[in-house]
PDB file of C-alpha atoms in Angstrom:
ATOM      1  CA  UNK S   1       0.000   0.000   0.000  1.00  0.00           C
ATOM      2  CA  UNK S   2       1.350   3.386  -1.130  1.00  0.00           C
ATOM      3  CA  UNK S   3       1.925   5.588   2.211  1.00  0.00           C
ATOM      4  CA  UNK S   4      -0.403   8.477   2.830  1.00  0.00           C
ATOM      5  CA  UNK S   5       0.829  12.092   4.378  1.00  0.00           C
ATOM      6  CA  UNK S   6      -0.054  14.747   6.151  1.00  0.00           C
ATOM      7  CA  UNK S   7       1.389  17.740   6.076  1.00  0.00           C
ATOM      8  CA  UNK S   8       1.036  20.401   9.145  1.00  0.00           C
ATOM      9  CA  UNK S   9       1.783  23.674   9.595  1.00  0.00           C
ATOM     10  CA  UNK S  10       2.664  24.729  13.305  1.00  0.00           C
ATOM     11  CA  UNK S  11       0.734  27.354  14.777  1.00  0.00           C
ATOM     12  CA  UNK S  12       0.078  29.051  18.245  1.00  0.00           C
ATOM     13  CA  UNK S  13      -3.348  27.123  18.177  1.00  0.00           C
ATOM     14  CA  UNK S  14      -1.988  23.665  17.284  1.00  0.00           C
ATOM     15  CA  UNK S  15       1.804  23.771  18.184  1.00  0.00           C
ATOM     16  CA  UNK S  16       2.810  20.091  18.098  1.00  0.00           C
ATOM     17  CA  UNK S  17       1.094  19.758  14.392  1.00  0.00           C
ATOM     18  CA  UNK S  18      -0.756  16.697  16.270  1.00  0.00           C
ATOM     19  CA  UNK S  19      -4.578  17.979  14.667  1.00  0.00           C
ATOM     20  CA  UNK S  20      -5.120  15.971  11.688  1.00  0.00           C
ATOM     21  CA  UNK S  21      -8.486  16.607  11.657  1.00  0.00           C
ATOM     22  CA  UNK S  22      -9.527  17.838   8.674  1.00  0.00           C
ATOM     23  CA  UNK S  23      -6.512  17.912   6.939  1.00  0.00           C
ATOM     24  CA  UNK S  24      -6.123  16.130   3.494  1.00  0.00           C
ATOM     25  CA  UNK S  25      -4.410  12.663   2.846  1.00  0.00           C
ATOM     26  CA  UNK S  26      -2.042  13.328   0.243  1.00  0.00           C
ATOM     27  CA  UNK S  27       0.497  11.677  -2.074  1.00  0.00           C
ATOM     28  CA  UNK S  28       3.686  11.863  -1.765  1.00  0.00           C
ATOM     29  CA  UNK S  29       4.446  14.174  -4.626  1.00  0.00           C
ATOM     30  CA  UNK S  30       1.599  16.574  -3.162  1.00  0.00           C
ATOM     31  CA  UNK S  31       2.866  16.346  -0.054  1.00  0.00           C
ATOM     32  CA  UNK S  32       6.250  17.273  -1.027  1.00  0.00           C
ATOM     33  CA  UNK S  33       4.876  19.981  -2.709  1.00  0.00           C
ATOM     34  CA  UNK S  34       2.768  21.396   0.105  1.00  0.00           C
ATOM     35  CA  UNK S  35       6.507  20.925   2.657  1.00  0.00           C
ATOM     36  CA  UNK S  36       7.938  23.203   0.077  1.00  0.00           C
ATOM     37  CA  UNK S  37       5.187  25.564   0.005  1.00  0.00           C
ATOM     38  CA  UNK S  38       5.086  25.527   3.736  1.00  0.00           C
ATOM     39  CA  UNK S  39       9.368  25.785   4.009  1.00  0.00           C
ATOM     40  CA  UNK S  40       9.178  28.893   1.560  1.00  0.00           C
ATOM     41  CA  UNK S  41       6.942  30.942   3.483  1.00  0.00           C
ATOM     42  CA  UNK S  42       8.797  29.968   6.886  1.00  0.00           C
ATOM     43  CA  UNK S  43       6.712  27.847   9.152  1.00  0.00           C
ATOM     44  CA  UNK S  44       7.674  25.303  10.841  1.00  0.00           C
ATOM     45  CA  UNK S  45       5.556  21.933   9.711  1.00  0.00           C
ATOM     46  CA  UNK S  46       4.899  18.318  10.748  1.00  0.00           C
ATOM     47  CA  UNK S  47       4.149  15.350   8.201  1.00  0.00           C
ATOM     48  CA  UNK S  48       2.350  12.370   9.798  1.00  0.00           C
ATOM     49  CA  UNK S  49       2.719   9.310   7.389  1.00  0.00           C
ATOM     50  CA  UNK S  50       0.528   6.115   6.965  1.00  0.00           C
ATOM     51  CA  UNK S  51       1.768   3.400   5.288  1.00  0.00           C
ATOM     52  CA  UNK S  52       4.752   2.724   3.422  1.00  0.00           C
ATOM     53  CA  UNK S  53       7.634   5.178   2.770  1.00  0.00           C
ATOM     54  CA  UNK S  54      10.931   4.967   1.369  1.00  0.00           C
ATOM     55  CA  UNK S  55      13.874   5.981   3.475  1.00  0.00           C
ATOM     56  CA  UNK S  56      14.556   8.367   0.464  1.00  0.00           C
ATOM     57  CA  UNK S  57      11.629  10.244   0.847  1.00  0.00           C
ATOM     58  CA  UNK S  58      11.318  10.889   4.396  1.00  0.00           C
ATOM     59  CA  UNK S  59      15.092  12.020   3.842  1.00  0.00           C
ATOM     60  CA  UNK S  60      13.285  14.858   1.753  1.00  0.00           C
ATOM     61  CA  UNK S  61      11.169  15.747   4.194  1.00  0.00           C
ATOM     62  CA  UNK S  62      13.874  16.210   6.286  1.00  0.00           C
ATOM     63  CA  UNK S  63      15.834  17.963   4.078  1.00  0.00           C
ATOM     64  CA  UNK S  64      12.665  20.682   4.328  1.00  0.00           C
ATOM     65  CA  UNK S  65      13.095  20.563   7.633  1.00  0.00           C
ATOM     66  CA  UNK S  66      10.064  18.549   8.587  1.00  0.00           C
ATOM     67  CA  UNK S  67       9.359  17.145  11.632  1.00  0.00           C
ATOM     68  CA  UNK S  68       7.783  13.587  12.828  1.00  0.00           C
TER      69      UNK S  68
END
């Protein structure tokens, strides 16, 4: 099964990124896309993964500086 993200921006109202509520399941090419969106503007984001990854791509979440 192909893995499932979520990607979370920190804020003063959710700090830990732990609300997933709401939030869309994305691939991982959207999700990559949204971490870059999110790393561009400067905030701070979580991605919560179900399923499957590759050690390669949580390396480029990473890289964004994403955390887990």
């Amino acid at each position: 099964m192909a893995a499932t993200y979520h990607v979370i921006a920190l804020s003063s109202e959710d700090p830990d990124g732990a609300d997933t509520r709401g939030e869309p399941s994305l691939s991982y090419p959207d999700a990559l896309k949204s971490a870059k969106e999110l790393k561009s503007q400067g905030k701070a984001f979580r991605v919560h993964v179900g399923g499957e990854q590759s050690a390669e791509q949580m390396q480029r979440f990473r890289d964004l500086g994403a955390l887990f």
